[in-house]
Amino acid sequence: MTTLNRRARALIAEVGESDGPTEIERARLRASVLSRVGATVAAGSAGAALTAEAKAKAAVVIAGTGGKEGLAGAPTIGTASTVAKGSLAALVTKALVAVVVVGVGATSYLVTSSSPRTAATAVVQAPARLAAPPGTPIASPAVVAPARALVAPAPVASIVASIGPALPLISPPARPSNAAVNAPLNAPVNASATAAMPQPSRAEAPSLPRSTNPAPETFGAETDALGTALAALRDRRPAEALAALDAQDSLYGQGVLGEERAASRIDALCALGRRAEARAAAARFLADHPHSLLAPRVAAACEGVSSP
Amino acid sequence: MSSPPEPLSFEEVYGQNVDFVWRVVARLGVRPEAVEDVAQEVFVVVHRKLGEFRGMSSIRTWLFQIARLAVYDHRRTVRRKEAPARANDREGAIDVDGLATDTETWPDSTAARSEAVRLLHAILDDMDDEKREVFVLAELEQLAAPEIAEAVGIKVNTVYSRLRLAREAFNQALVRHHAHARARDRRVL
């Protein structure tokens, strides 16, 4: 068997794992993923939530707007859109910004996205039923939790399709700019669309709940701001991180990343040696968000943190 | 291999494997500025599919399969957007031979390490995907041949034959690179 020569081994050793992510990249990626899957307002297991989502009555808005450059995660998040057959296609042909809302009951979760080039606006009402997974107690988090948009950009949809049994995803077009041609037509949300004509400015569906629905640029700014706080934490400036998190809470309220901020605040308190406060905040967090993906991290708060 | 009875949480999977996924995405040819986006796609899928992961394979094998599909999907998209002449390359691909780097005298600095990363990735870019995947998993991620076979969907024997070819290609690329570096140094002197 051919072996690597000395220089090859040296190069590989030199690189090691240095082409991995930085801490800020890890945190930013995590926040992006959690916001994509709706974990910031999530309750219940992913599987149960998925079932609920797939069956959720969906109000989907594909809204065109001038996107803001430099949004964290925008290139990927920005591809999300849901397209109905035929009737909507012409309207979304140029839509590169998608604001997707799935509203169920009194609550909703928003997946926002934006892109610099946008034009079209469309509103789609997609009839589907919200059904709890079989056997789910009526009061379980999966039912009372806000339903979440499960709108996959094309890569996700195709990846999911190719690695296992088809999931009842709401499928987006393969390419936003080619929605008419490439929209998967087997989407379970068989939308009978009512579409608004393209408008020069952002359209807002009047019936949409507004609770945690940031504008795309707000989401980007919120993500960037959290990145700043996480960077301060990483650089052992917990007081600065804490101040930044407070400011962000004032600015965004719960926002999209409220849970992320709450968890990061606990880390900051730990780093500042304010353990009693950290533990109290952790207890509140776990009571408020028992099923949060961040719960394990919060439960382990202050472990292994030495006093300053 | 026994199946873990406890289902894995997304947090666990993310925390323990985010670096692996990131590196694989980068090493399979996604340009640096797009790695985070592709990794995001991977973990969104992971989040959705985690309930179906039964521990029949190792988590890294499973993650690699998802990452690989995400990477190829991304590359197809990039390719469509790029001019046909550059279709087969990483955008802004680097000429391995011409990289101004002497691997034997790198100082221990971030800048130098990033030069090493550029060189490594450039050499990988010159490999075809079949060799590259096996090389990345075997030499860079230290997976065992049976795991690689499962991850890539080939026989173990094929893993070994591809690995042999990949090592040869890697060795030769480095030899060429150093020859060019020496020639350049002589011109400078």
GROMACS .gro file of C-alpha atoms in nm:
model
  497
    1MET     CA    1   0.000   0.000   0.000
    2THR     CA    2   0.132   0.338  -0.099
    3THR     CA    3   0.197   0.555   0.199
    4LEU     CA    4   0.210   0.928   0.229
    5ASN     CA    5   0.552   1.078   0.207
    6ARG     CA    6   0.710   1.283   0.478
    7ARG     CA    7   0.603   1.616   0.336
    8ALA     CA    8   0.247   1.500   0.295
    9ARG     CA    9   0.232   1.385   0.654
   10ALA     CA   10   0.387   1.710   0.767
   11LEU     CA   11   0.131   1.913   0.577
   12ILE     CA   12  -0.158   1.716   0.720
   13ALA     CA   13  -0.019   1.748   1.069
   14GLU     CA   14   0.032   2.118   1.015
   15VAL     CA   15  -0.325   2.171   0.910
   16GLY     CA   16  -0.460   1.950   1.183
   17GLU     CA   17  -0.807   2.076   1.258
   18SER     CA   18  -0.730   2.438   1.184
   19ASP     CA   19  -0.972   2.444   0.895
   20GLY     CA   20  -1.255   2.383   1.137
   21PRO     CA   21  -1.488   2.655   1.259
   22THR     CA   22  -1.398   2.927   1.502
   23GLU     CA   23  -1.602   2.959   1.818
   24ILE     CA   24  -1.800   3.246   1.676
   25GLU     CA   25  -1.869   3.047   1.362
   26ARG     CA   26  -1.990   2.756   1.572
   27ALA     CA   27  -2.223   2.980   1.767
   28ARG     CA   28  -2.348   3.163   1.462
   29LEU     CA   29  -2.409   2.841   1.275
   30ARG     CA   30  -2.594   2.699   1.570
   31ALA     CA   31  -2.814   3.005   1.598
   32SER     CA   32  -2.886   2.991   1.226
   33VAL     CA   33  -2.980   2.626   1.241
   34LEU     CA   34  -3.198   2.674   1.546
   35SER     CA   35  -3.377   2.964   1.388
   36ARG     CA   36  -3.424   2.767   1.069
   37VAL     CA   37  -3.580   2.474   1.248
   38GLY     CA   38  -3.780   2.698   1.473
   39ALA     CA   39  -3.611   2.588   1.790
   40THR     CA   40  -3.629   2.932   1.948
   41VAL     CA   41  -3.998   2.886   2.003
   42ALA     CA   42  -3.994   2.513   1.997
   43ALA     CA   43  -4.142   2.271   2.234
   44GLY     CA   44  -4.165   1.901   2.211
   45SER     CA   45  -3.944   1.666   2.027
   46ALA     CA   46  -3.826   1.731   1.680
   47GLY     CA   47  -4.021   1.437   1.551
   48ALA     CA   48  -4.351   1.543   1.704
   49ALA     CA   49  -4.298   1.897   1.595
   50LEU     CA   50  -4.224   1.783   1.246
   51THR     CA   51  -4.551   1.598   1.225
   52ALA     CA   52  -4.740   1.897   1.350
   53GLU     CA   53  -4.558   2.123   1.114
   54ALA     CA   54  -4.615   1.906   0.816
   55LYS     CA   55  -4.983   1.908   0.878
   56ALA     CA   56  -5.009   2.262   0.987
   57LYS     CA   57  -5.241   2.497   0.828
   58ALA     CA   58  -5.004   2.723   0.656
   59ALA     CA   59  -5.021   3.081   0.566
   60VAL     CA   60  -4.727   3.138   0.349
   61VAL     CA   61  -4.610   3.473   0.247
   62ILE     CA   62  -4.350   3.519  -0.012
   63ALA     CA   63  -4.270   3.879   0.020
   64GLY     CA   64  -4.035   4.079  -0.188
   65THR     CA   65  -3.830   4.345  -0.030
   66GLY     CA   66  -3.500   4.512  -0.066
   67GLY     CA   67  -3.285   4.286   0.139
   68LYS     CA   68  -3.006   4.407   0.351
   69GLU     CA   69  -2.659   4.312   0.255
   70GLY     CA   70  -2.453   4.120   0.499
   71LEU     CA   71  -2.721   3.944   0.695
   72ALA     CA   72  -2.581   3.662   0.893
   73GLY     CA   73  -2.691   3.341   0.739
   74ALA     CA   74  -2.889   3.517   0.474
   75PRO     CA   75  -2.757   3.336   0.172
   76THR     CA   76  -2.893   3.010   0.291
   77ILE     CA   77  -3.190   3.118   0.489
   78GLY     CA   78  -3.269   3.347   0.203
   79THR     CA   79  -3.346   3.069  -0.033
   80ALA     CA   80  -3.646   2.951   0.162
   81SER     CA   81  -3.973   2.993  -0.007
   82THR     CA   82  -4.282   2.794  -0.064
   83VAL     CA   83  -4.440   2.781  -0.398
   84ALA     CA   84  -4.778   2.669  -0.508
   85LYS     CA   85  -4.837   2.502  -0.834
   86GLY     CA   86  -4.879   2.699  -1.148
   87SER     CA   87  -5.085   2.988  -1.037
   88LEU     CA   88  -4.817   3.134  -0.818
   89ALA     CA   89  -4.528   3.056  -1.035
   90ALA     CA   90  -4.519   3.368  -1.241
   91LEU     CA   91  -4.529   3.582  -0.933
   92VAL     CA   92  -4.239   3.421  -0.761
   93THR     CA   93  -4.020   3.399  -1.061
   94LYS     CA   94  -3.823   3.695  -0.948
   95ALA     CA   95  -3.872   3.656  -0.577
   96LEU     CA   96  -3.547   3.610  -0.400
   97VAL     CA   97  -3.665   3.716  -0.063
   98ALA     CA   98  -3.899   3.495   0.117
   99VAL     CA   99  -4.075   3.560   0.440
  100VAL     CA  100  -4.249   3.248   0.538
  101VAL     CA  101  -4.500   3.230   0.811
  102VAL     CA  102  -4.691   2.935   0.930
  103GLY     CA  103  -4.965   3.037   1.161
  104VAL     CA  104  -5.152   2.793   1.374
  105GLY     CA  105  -5.406   2.894   1.628
  106ALA     CA  106  -5.299   3.209   1.801
  107THR     CA  107  -4.931   3.168   1.755
  108SER     CA  108  -4.684   3.154   1.482
  109TYR     CA  109  -4.325   3.118   1.409
  110LEU     CA  110  -4.147   3.305   1.147
  111VAL     CA  111  -3.872   3.208   0.920
  112THR     CA  112  -3.737   3.513   0.758
  113SER     CA  113  -3.495   3.557   0.488
  114SER     CA  114  -3.373   3.814   0.257
  115SER     CA  115  -3.158   3.870  -0.038
  116PRO     CA  116  -3.032   4.178  -0.210
  117ARG     CA  117  -3.228   4.128  -0.526
  118THR     CA  118  -3.599   4.102  -0.493
  119ALA     CA  119  -3.906   4.189  -0.683
  120ALA     CA  120  -4.212   3.980  -0.643
  121THR     CA  121  -4.466   3.961  -0.372
  122ALA     CA  122  -4.717   3.692  -0.325
  123VAL     CA  123  -4.946   3.564  -0.061
  124VAL     CA  124  -5.039   3.204  -0.056
  125GLN     CA  125  -5.295   3.053   0.167
  126ALA     CA  126  -5.220   2.688   0.182
  127PRO     CA  127  -5.498   2.472   0.311
  128ALA     CA  128  -5.386   2.195   0.534
  129ARG     CA  129  -5.491   2.060   0.864
  130LEU     CA  130  -5.320   2.096   1.193
  131ALA     CA  131  -5.326   1.762   1.348
  132ALA     CA  132  -5.146   1.654   1.656
  133PRO     CA  133  -4.940   1.343   1.619
  134PRO     CA  134  -5.145   1.041   1.706
  135GLY     CA  135  -5.155   0.981   2.075
  136THR     CA  136  -5.033   1.326   2.162
  137PRO     CA  137  -5.210   1.453   2.471
  138ILE     CA  138  -5.403   1.761   2.385
  139ALA     CA  139  -5.213   1.971   2.634
  140SER     CA  140  -4.873   1.855   2.526
  141PRO     CA  141  -4.621   2.109   2.414
  142ALA     CA  142  -4.630   1.977   2.063
  143VAL     CA  143  -4.986   2.088   2.036
  144VAL     CA  144  -4.989   2.411   2.227
  145ALA     CA  145  -4.653   2.519   2.103
  146PRO     CA  146  -4.637   2.761   1.823
  147ALA     CA  147  -4.632   2.580   1.497
  148ARG     CA  148  -4.324   2.635   1.299
  149ALA     CA  149  -4.264   2.686   0.941
  150LEU     CA  150  -4.086   2.396   0.795
  151VAL     CA  151  -3.985   2.538   0.471
  152ALA     CA  152  -3.676   2.394   0.327
  153PRO     CA  153  -3.460   2.553   0.071
  154ALA     CA  154  -3.398   2.329  -0.220
  155PRO     CA  155  -3.075   2.173  -0.100
  156VAL     CA  156  -3.237   2.056   0.220
  157ALA     CA  157  -3.537   1.919   0.042
  158SER     CA  158  -3.330   1.725  -0.201
  159ILE     CA  159  -3.093   1.603   0.065
  160VAL     CA  160  -3.374   1.486   0.283
  161ALA     CA  161  -3.533   1.315  -0.010
  162SER     CA  162  -3.218   1.137  -0.100
  163ILE     CA  163  -3.116   1.004   0.236
  164GLY     CA  164  -3.432   0.848   0.352
  165PRO     CA  165  -3.806   0.815   0.332
  166ALA     CA  166  -3.974   1.122   0.198
  167LEU     CA  167  -4.070   1.363   0.466
  168PRO     CA  168  -4.380   1.573   0.437
  169LEU     CA  169  -4.188   1.889   0.388
  170ILE     CA  170  -4.321   2.202   0.243
  171SER     CA  171  -4.089   2.213  -0.048
  172PRO     CA  172  -3.947   2.526  -0.197
  173PRO     CA  173  -3.843   2.582  -0.550
  174ALA     CA  174  -3.508   2.449  -0.650
  175ARG     CA  175  -3.402   2.800  -0.733
  176PRO     CA  176  -3.595   3.105  -0.631
  177SER     CA  177  -3.536   3.265  -0.965
  178ASN     CA  178  -3.675   2.967  -1.142
  179ALA     CA  179  -3.961   2.886  -0.919
  180ALA     CA  180  -4.201   2.836  -1.202
  181VAL     CA  181  -4.000   2.558  -1.350
  182ASN     CA  182  -3.846   2.392  -1.053
  183ALA     CA  183  -4.099   2.405  -0.778
  184PRO     CA  184  -4.150   2.054  -0.650
  185LEU     CA  185  -4.504   1.969  -0.728
  186ASN     CA  186  -4.548   1.697  -0.476
  187ALA     CA  187  -4.542   1.925  -0.179
  188PRO     CA  188  -4.794   1.818   0.077
  189VAL     CA  189  -4.913   2.171   0.104
  190ASN     CA  190  -5.111   2.162  -0.210
  191ALA     CA  191  -5.170   2.527  -0.207
  192SER     CA  192  -5.466   2.679  -0.370
  193ALA     CA  193  -5.305   3.009  -0.392
  194THR     CA  194  -5.442   3.350  -0.366
  195ALA     CA  195  -5.164   3.560  -0.486
  196ALA     CA  196  -5.110   3.927  -0.458
  197MET     CA  197  -4.954   4.107  -0.745
  198PRO     CA  198  -4.596   4.217  -0.718
  199GLN     CA  199  -4.553   4.538  -0.531
  200PRO     CA  200  -4.256   4.761  -0.498
  201SER     CA  201  -4.242   4.742  -0.123
  202ARG     CA  202  -4.275   4.463   0.127
  203ALA     CA  203  -4.617   4.314   0.147
  204GLU     CA  204  -4.759   4.210   0.476
  205ALA     CA  205  -5.047   3.976   0.504
  206PRO     CA  206  -5.300   4.153   0.722
  207SER     CA  207  -5.401   3.841   0.905
  208LEU     CA  208  -5.053   3.738   1.008
  209PRO     CA  209  -4.974   3.724   1.373
  210ARG     CA  210  -4.698   3.963   1.461
  211SER     CA  211  -4.572   3.823   1.787
  212THR     CA  212  -4.222   3.724   1.692
  213ASN     CA  213  -4.214   3.825   1.334
  214PRO     CA  214  -3.910   4.035   1.270
  215ALA     CA  215  -3.847   4.192   0.938
  216PRO     CA  216  -3.568   4.017   0.754
  217GLU     CA  217  -3.327   4.296   0.827
  218THR     CA  218  -3.418   4.274   1.195
  219PHE     CA  219  -3.338   3.908   1.203
  220GLY     CA  220  -3.003   3.973   1.044
  221ALA     CA  221  -2.926   4.249   1.289
  222GLU     CA  222  -3.039   4.035   1.579
  223THR     CA  223  -2.814   3.753   1.469
  224ASP     CA  224  -2.520   3.986   1.424
  225ALA     CA  225  -2.581   4.139   1.765
  226LEU     CA  226  -2.586   3.800   1.930
  227GLY     CA  227  -2.260   3.723   1.755
  228THR     CA  228  -2.109   4.030   1.915
  229ALA     CA  229  -2.219   3.917   2.259
  230LEU     CA  230  -2.086   3.567   2.202
  231ALA     CA  231  -1.756   3.709   2.086
  232ALA     CA  232  -1.731   3.910   2.407
  233LEU     CA  233  -1.804   3.596   2.607
  234ARG     CA  234  -1.541   3.403   2.417
  235ASP     CA  235  -1.287   3.678   2.473
  236ARG     CA  236  -1.352   3.666   2.846
  237ARG     CA  237  -1.534   3.993   2.860
  238PRO     CA  238  -1.848   3.863   3.030
  239ALA     CA  239  -1.956   4.202   3.165
  240GLU     CA  240  -1.955   4.341   2.816
  241ALA     CA  241  -2.142   4.038   2.691
  242LEU     CA  242  -2.403   4.081   2.962
  243ALA     CA  243  -2.453   4.447   2.877
  244ALA     CA  244  -2.486   4.361   2.509
  245LEU     CA  245  -2.742   4.092   2.583
  246ASP     CA  246  -2.944   4.331   2.798
  247ALA     CA  247  -2.942   4.588   2.522
  248GLN     CA  248  -3.052   4.329   2.269
  249ASP     CA  249  -3.336   4.214   2.489
  250SER     CA  250  -3.458   4.571   2.512
  251LEU     CA  251  -3.430   4.609   2.139
  252TYR     CA  252  -3.573   4.281   2.020
  253GLY     CA  253  -3.780   4.152   2.308
  254GLN     CA  254  -3.809   3.779   2.275
  255GLY     CA  255  -3.727   3.814   1.908
  256VAL     CA  256  -3.603   3.515   1.720
  257LEU     CA  257  -3.301   3.452   1.937
  258GLY     CA  258  -3.447   3.522   2.280
  259GLU     CA  259  -3.365   3.177   2.407
  260GLU     CA  260  -3.013   3.201   2.275
  261ARG     CA  261  -2.967   3.527   2.461
  262ALA     CA  262  -3.112   3.387   2.780
  263ALA     CA  263  -2.873   3.093   2.766
  264SER     CA  264  -2.580   3.317   2.686
  265ARG     CA  265  -2.671   3.546   2.975
  266ILE     CA  266  -2.645   3.250   3.208
  267ASP     CA  267  -2.299   3.176   3.071
  268ALA     CA  268  -2.201   3.537   3.127
  269LEU     CA  269  -2.326   3.532   3.484
  270CYS     CA  270  -2.128   3.216   3.547
  271ALA     CA  271  -1.818   3.375   3.402
  272LEU     CA  272  -1.867   3.676   3.626
  273GLY     CA  273  -1.889   3.450   3.928
  274ARG     CA  274  -2.251   3.545   3.987
  275ARG     CA  275  -2.344   3.186   4.033
  276ALA     CA  276  -2.655   3.232   4.242
  277GLU     CA  277  -2.802   3.457   3.977
  278ALA     CA  278  -2.692   3.219   3.707
  279ARG     CA  279  -2.855   2.925   3.878
  280ALA     CA  280  -3.175   3.120   3.933
  281ALA     CA  281  -3.178   3.226   3.569
  282ALA     CA  282  -3.108   2.869   3.465
  283ALA     CA  283  -3.399   2.742   3.674
  284ARG     CA  284  -3.627   3.001   3.517
  285PHE     CA  285  -3.505   2.909   3.172
  286LEU     CA  286  -3.565   2.539   3.227
  287ALA     CA  287  -3.910   2.609   3.367
  288ASP     CA  288  -4.000   2.831   3.073
  289HIS     CA  289  -3.838   2.617   2.807
  290PRO     CA  290  -3.822   2.261   2.935
  291HIS     CA  291  -3.790   2.120   2.586
  292SER     CA  292  -3.547   2.373   2.451
  293LEU     CA  293  -3.252   2.244   2.258
  294LEU     CA  294  -3.049   2.472   2.480
  295ALA     CA  295  -3.177   2.307   2.797
  296PRO     CA  296  -2.886   2.065   2.837
  297ARG     CA  297  -2.638   2.348   2.807
  298VAL     CA  298  -2.831   2.563   3.052
  299ALA     CA  299  -2.870   2.277   3.297
  300ALA     CA  300  -2.494   2.237   3.293
  301ALA     CA  301  -2.433   2.609   3.343
  302CYS     CA  302  -2.144   2.710   3.567
  303GLU     CA  303  -2.000   2.361   3.557
  304GLY     CA  304  -1.635   2.384   3.493
  305VAL     CA  305  -1.633   2.761   3.513
  306SER     CA  306  -1.376   2.885   3.754
  307SER     CA  307  -1.442   3.196   3.950
  308PRO     CA  308  -1.279   3.502   3.810
  309MET     CA  309  -2.138  -0.247   1.705
  310SER     CA  310  -2.421  -0.221   1.953
  311SER     CA  311  -2.696   0.028   1.904
  312PRO     CA  312  -2.722   0.299   2.163
  313PRO     CA  313  -3.057   0.268   2.335
  314GLU     CA  314  -3.084   0.638   2.406
  315PRO     CA  315  -3.169   0.857   2.112
  316LEU     CA  316  -2.916   1.127   2.051
  317SER     CA  317  -3.017   1.484   2.111
  318PHE     CA  318  -2.952   1.745   1.850
  319GLU     CA  319  -2.743   1.932   2.103
  320GLU     CA  320  -2.516   1.637   2.153
  321VAL     CA  321  -2.479   1.572   1.786
  322TYR     CA  322  -2.413   1.934   1.708
  323GLY     CA  323  -2.170   1.989   1.992
  324GLN     CA  324  -1.966   1.681   1.920
  325ASN     CA  325  -1.965   1.696   1.544
  326VAL     CA  326  -1.991   2.054   1.427
  327ASP     CA  327  -1.617   2.072   1.370
  328PHE     CA  328  -1.618   1.744   1.180
  329VAL     CA  329  -1.900   1.853   0.954
  330TRP     CA  330  -1.740   2.193   0.896
  331ARG     CA  331  -1.407   2.041   0.801
  332VAL     CA  332  -1.565   1.782   0.573
  333VAL     CA  333  -1.762   2.050   0.394
  334ALA     CA  334  -1.449   2.258   0.346
  335ARG     CA  335  -1.236   1.962   0.245
  336LEU     CA  336  -1.485   1.839  -0.010
  337GLY     CA  337  -1.442   2.162  -0.199
  338VAL     CA  338  -1.680   2.426  -0.070
  339ARG     CA  339  -1.507   2.760  -0.078
  340PRO     CA  340  -1.443   2.918   0.261
  341GLU     CA  341  -1.710   3.185   0.243
  342ALA     CA  342  -1.979   2.926   0.170
  343VAL     CA  343  -1.881   2.662   0.425
  344GLU     CA  344  -2.103   2.800   0.697
  345ASP     CA  345  -2.407   2.805   0.472
  346VAL     CA  346  -2.355   2.450   0.358
  347ALA     CA  347  -2.294   2.336   0.715
  348GLN     CA  348  -2.619   2.505   0.804
  349GLU     CA  349  -2.797   2.294   0.543
  350VAL     CA  350  -2.637   1.985   0.687
  351PHE     CA  351  -2.752   2.052   1.040
  352VAL     CA  352  -3.102   2.151   0.939
  353VAL     CA  353  -3.127   1.811   0.776
  354VAL     CA  354  -2.967   1.649   1.079
  355HIS     CA  355  -3.225   1.815   1.300
  356ARG     CA  356  -3.506   1.679   1.091
  357LYS     CA  357  -3.368   1.334   1.040
  358LEU     CA  358  -3.218   1.268   1.379
  359GLY     CA  359  -3.521   1.073   1.491
  360GLU     CA  360  -3.451   0.826   1.213
  361PHE     CA  361  -3.091   0.773   1.310
  362ARG     CA  362  -3.092   0.443   1.489
  363GLY     CA  363  -2.728   0.394   1.549
  364MET     CA  364  -2.705   0.135   1.276
  365SER     CA  365  -2.402   0.321   1.154
  366SER     CA  366  -2.167   0.551   1.334
  367ILE     CA  367  -2.287   0.905   1.372
  368ARG     CA  368  -1.997   1.034   1.166
  369THR     CA  369  -2.076   0.799   0.884
  370TRP     CA  370  -2.430   0.926   0.884
  371LEU     CA  371  -2.323   1.288   0.908
  372PHE     CA  372  -2.077   1.244   0.628
  373GLN     CA  373  -2.349   1.108   0.403
  374ILE     CA  374  -2.560   1.416   0.468
  375ALA     CA  375  -2.266   1.654   0.435
  376ARG     CA  376  -2.157   1.494   0.111
  377LEU     CA  377  -2.499   1.539  -0.044
  378ALA     CA  378  -2.515   1.898   0.075
  379VAL     CA  379  -2.172   1.970  -0.069
  380TYR     CA  380  -2.248   1.821  -0.406
  381ASP     CA  381  -2.578   2.000  -0.416
  382HIS     CA  382  -2.403   2.326  -0.338
  383ARG     CA  383  -2.136   2.266  -0.596
  384ARG     CA  384  -2.395   2.202  -0.862
  385THR     CA  385  -2.557   2.532  -0.776
  386VAL     CA  386  -2.226   2.715  -0.788
  387ARG     CA  387  -2.141   2.549  -1.114
  388ARG     CA  388  -2.462   2.664  -1.273
  389LYS     CA  389  -2.379   3.018  -1.177
  390GLU     CA  390  -2.022   3.010  -1.288
  391ALA     CA  391  -1.880   3.041  -1.632
  392PRO     CA  392  -1.845   2.699  -1.794
  393ALA     CA  393  -1.470   2.735  -1.817
  394ARG     CA  394  -1.443   2.730  -1.440
  395ALA     CA  395  -1.710   2.474  -1.391
  396ASN     CA  396  -1.496   2.200  -1.248
  397ASP     CA  397  -1.305   2.402  -0.997
  398ARG     CA  398  -1.360   2.550  -0.662
  399GLU     CA  399  -1.439   2.911  -0.723
  400GLY     CA  400  -1.113   3.097  -0.722
  401ALA     CA  401  -0.923   2.772  -0.711
  402ILE     CA  402  -0.558   2.791  -0.631
  403ASP     CA  403  -0.280   2.659  -0.844
  404VAL     CA  404  -0.116   2.403  -0.621
  405ASP     CA  405   0.215   2.414  -0.797
  406GLY     CA  406   0.232   2.787  -0.777
  407LEU     CA  407   0.139   2.833  -0.414
  408ALA     CA  408   0.416   3.033  -0.257
  409THR     CA  409   0.457   2.818   0.044
  410ASP     CA  410   0.741   2.616   0.179
  411THR     CA  411   0.594   2.348   0.396
  412GLU     CA  412   0.920   2.280   0.570
  413THR     CA  413   0.976   2.624   0.705
  414TRP     CA  414   0.632   2.732   0.815
  415PRO     CA  415   0.650   2.930   1.130
  416ASP     CA  416   0.388   2.854   1.388
  417SER     CA  417   0.155   3.137   1.310
  418THR     CA  418  -0.205   3.167   1.210
  419ALA     CA  419  -0.114   3.314   0.875
  420ALA     CA  420   0.119   3.028   0.799
  421ARG     CA  421  -0.136   2.774   0.911
  422SER     CA  422  -0.385   2.926   0.679
  423GLU     CA  423  -0.130   2.889   0.400
  424ALA     CA  424  -0.110   2.522   0.492
  425VAL     CA  425  -0.486   2.498   0.478
  426ARG     CA  426  -0.489   2.662   0.137
  427LEU     CA  427  -0.231   2.421   0.009
  428LEU     CA  428  -0.410   2.119   0.149
  429HIS     CA  429  -0.742   2.227   0.006
  430ALA     CA  430  -0.585   2.310  -0.328
  431ILE     CA  431  -0.436   1.963  -0.353
  432LEU     CA  432  -0.770   1.812  -0.261
  433ASP     CA  433  -0.934   2.027  -0.528
  434ASP     CA  434  -0.714   1.862  -0.785
  435MET     CA  435  -0.835   1.515  -0.691
  436ASP     CA  436  -1.149   1.365  -0.832
  437ASP     CA  437  -1.430   1.322  -0.585
  438GLU     CA  438  -1.393   0.947  -0.550
  439LYS     CA  439  -1.036   0.972  -0.431
  440ARG     CA  440  -1.093   1.289  -0.239
  441GLU     CA  441  -1.373   1.151  -0.023
  442VAL     CA  442  -1.175   0.847   0.075
  443PHE     CA  443  -0.863   1.050   0.138
  444VAL     CA  444  -1.044   1.301   0.357
  445LEU     CA  445  -1.205   1.033   0.568
  446ALA     CA  446  -0.900   0.809   0.594
  447GLU     CA  447  -0.606   1.046   0.618
  448LEU     CA  448  -0.764   1.358   0.759
  449GLU     CA  449  -1.047   1.226   0.975
  450GLN     CA  450  -0.892   0.892   1.062
  451LEU     CA  451  -1.198   0.682   0.994
  452ALA     CA  452  -1.151   0.309   0.950
  453ALA     CA  453  -1.196   0.147   0.612
  454PRO     CA  454  -1.528  -0.025   0.693
  455GLU     CA  455  -1.670   0.305   0.812
  456ILE     CA  456  -1.551   0.479   0.500
  457ALA     CA  457  -1.702   0.205   0.288
  458GLU     CA  458  -2.034   0.265   0.455
  459ALA     CA  459  -2.010   0.641   0.439
  460VAL     CA  460  -1.931   0.648   0.071
  461GLY     CA  461  -2.134   0.344  -0.027
  462ILE     CA  462  -1.853   0.133  -0.170
  463LYS     CA  463  -1.681  -0.195  -0.086
  464VAL     CA  464  -1.393  -0.203   0.157
  465ASN     CA  465  -1.161  -0.322  -0.116
  466THR     CA  466  -1.257  -0.021  -0.321
  467VAL     CA  467  -1.178   0.203  -0.026
  468TYR     CA  468  -0.825   0.066  -0.023
  469SER     CA  469  -0.773   0.098  -0.395
  470ARG     CA  470  -0.902   0.454  -0.400
  471LEU     CA  471  -0.693   0.542  -0.098
  472ARG     CA  472  -0.382   0.412  -0.269
  473LEU     CA  473  -0.448   0.624  -0.576
  474ALA     CA  474  -0.534   0.924  -0.362
  475ARG     CA  475  -0.210   0.897  -0.166
  476GLU     CA  476  -0.012   0.876  -0.485
  477ALA     CA  477  -0.188   1.182  -0.620
  478PHE     CA  478  -0.130   1.369  -0.296
  479ASN     CA  479   0.238   1.281  -0.283
  480GLN     CA  480   0.290   1.385  -0.642
  481ALA     CA  481   0.105   1.711  -0.599
  482LEU     CA  482   0.331   1.803  -0.309
  483VAL     CA  483   0.643   1.710  -0.502
  484ARG     CA  484   0.530   1.934  -0.786
  485HIS     CA  485   0.448   2.211  -0.546
  486HIS     CA  486   0.793   2.202  -0.387
  487ALA     CA  487   0.966   2.184  -0.721
  488HIS     CA  488   0.785   2.498  -0.827
  489ALA     CA  489   0.864   2.666  -0.496
  490ARG     CA  490   1.234   2.590  -0.538
  491ALA     CA  491   1.234   2.715  -0.894
  492ARG     CA  492   1.069   3.033  -0.782
  493ASP     CA  493   1.319   3.080  -0.502
  494ARG     CA  494   1.606   3.044  -0.746
  495ARG     CA  495   1.456   3.308  -0.970
  496VAL     CA  496   1.421   3.540  -0.674
  497LEU     CA  497   1.783   3.483  -0.573
   0.00000   0.00000   0.00000
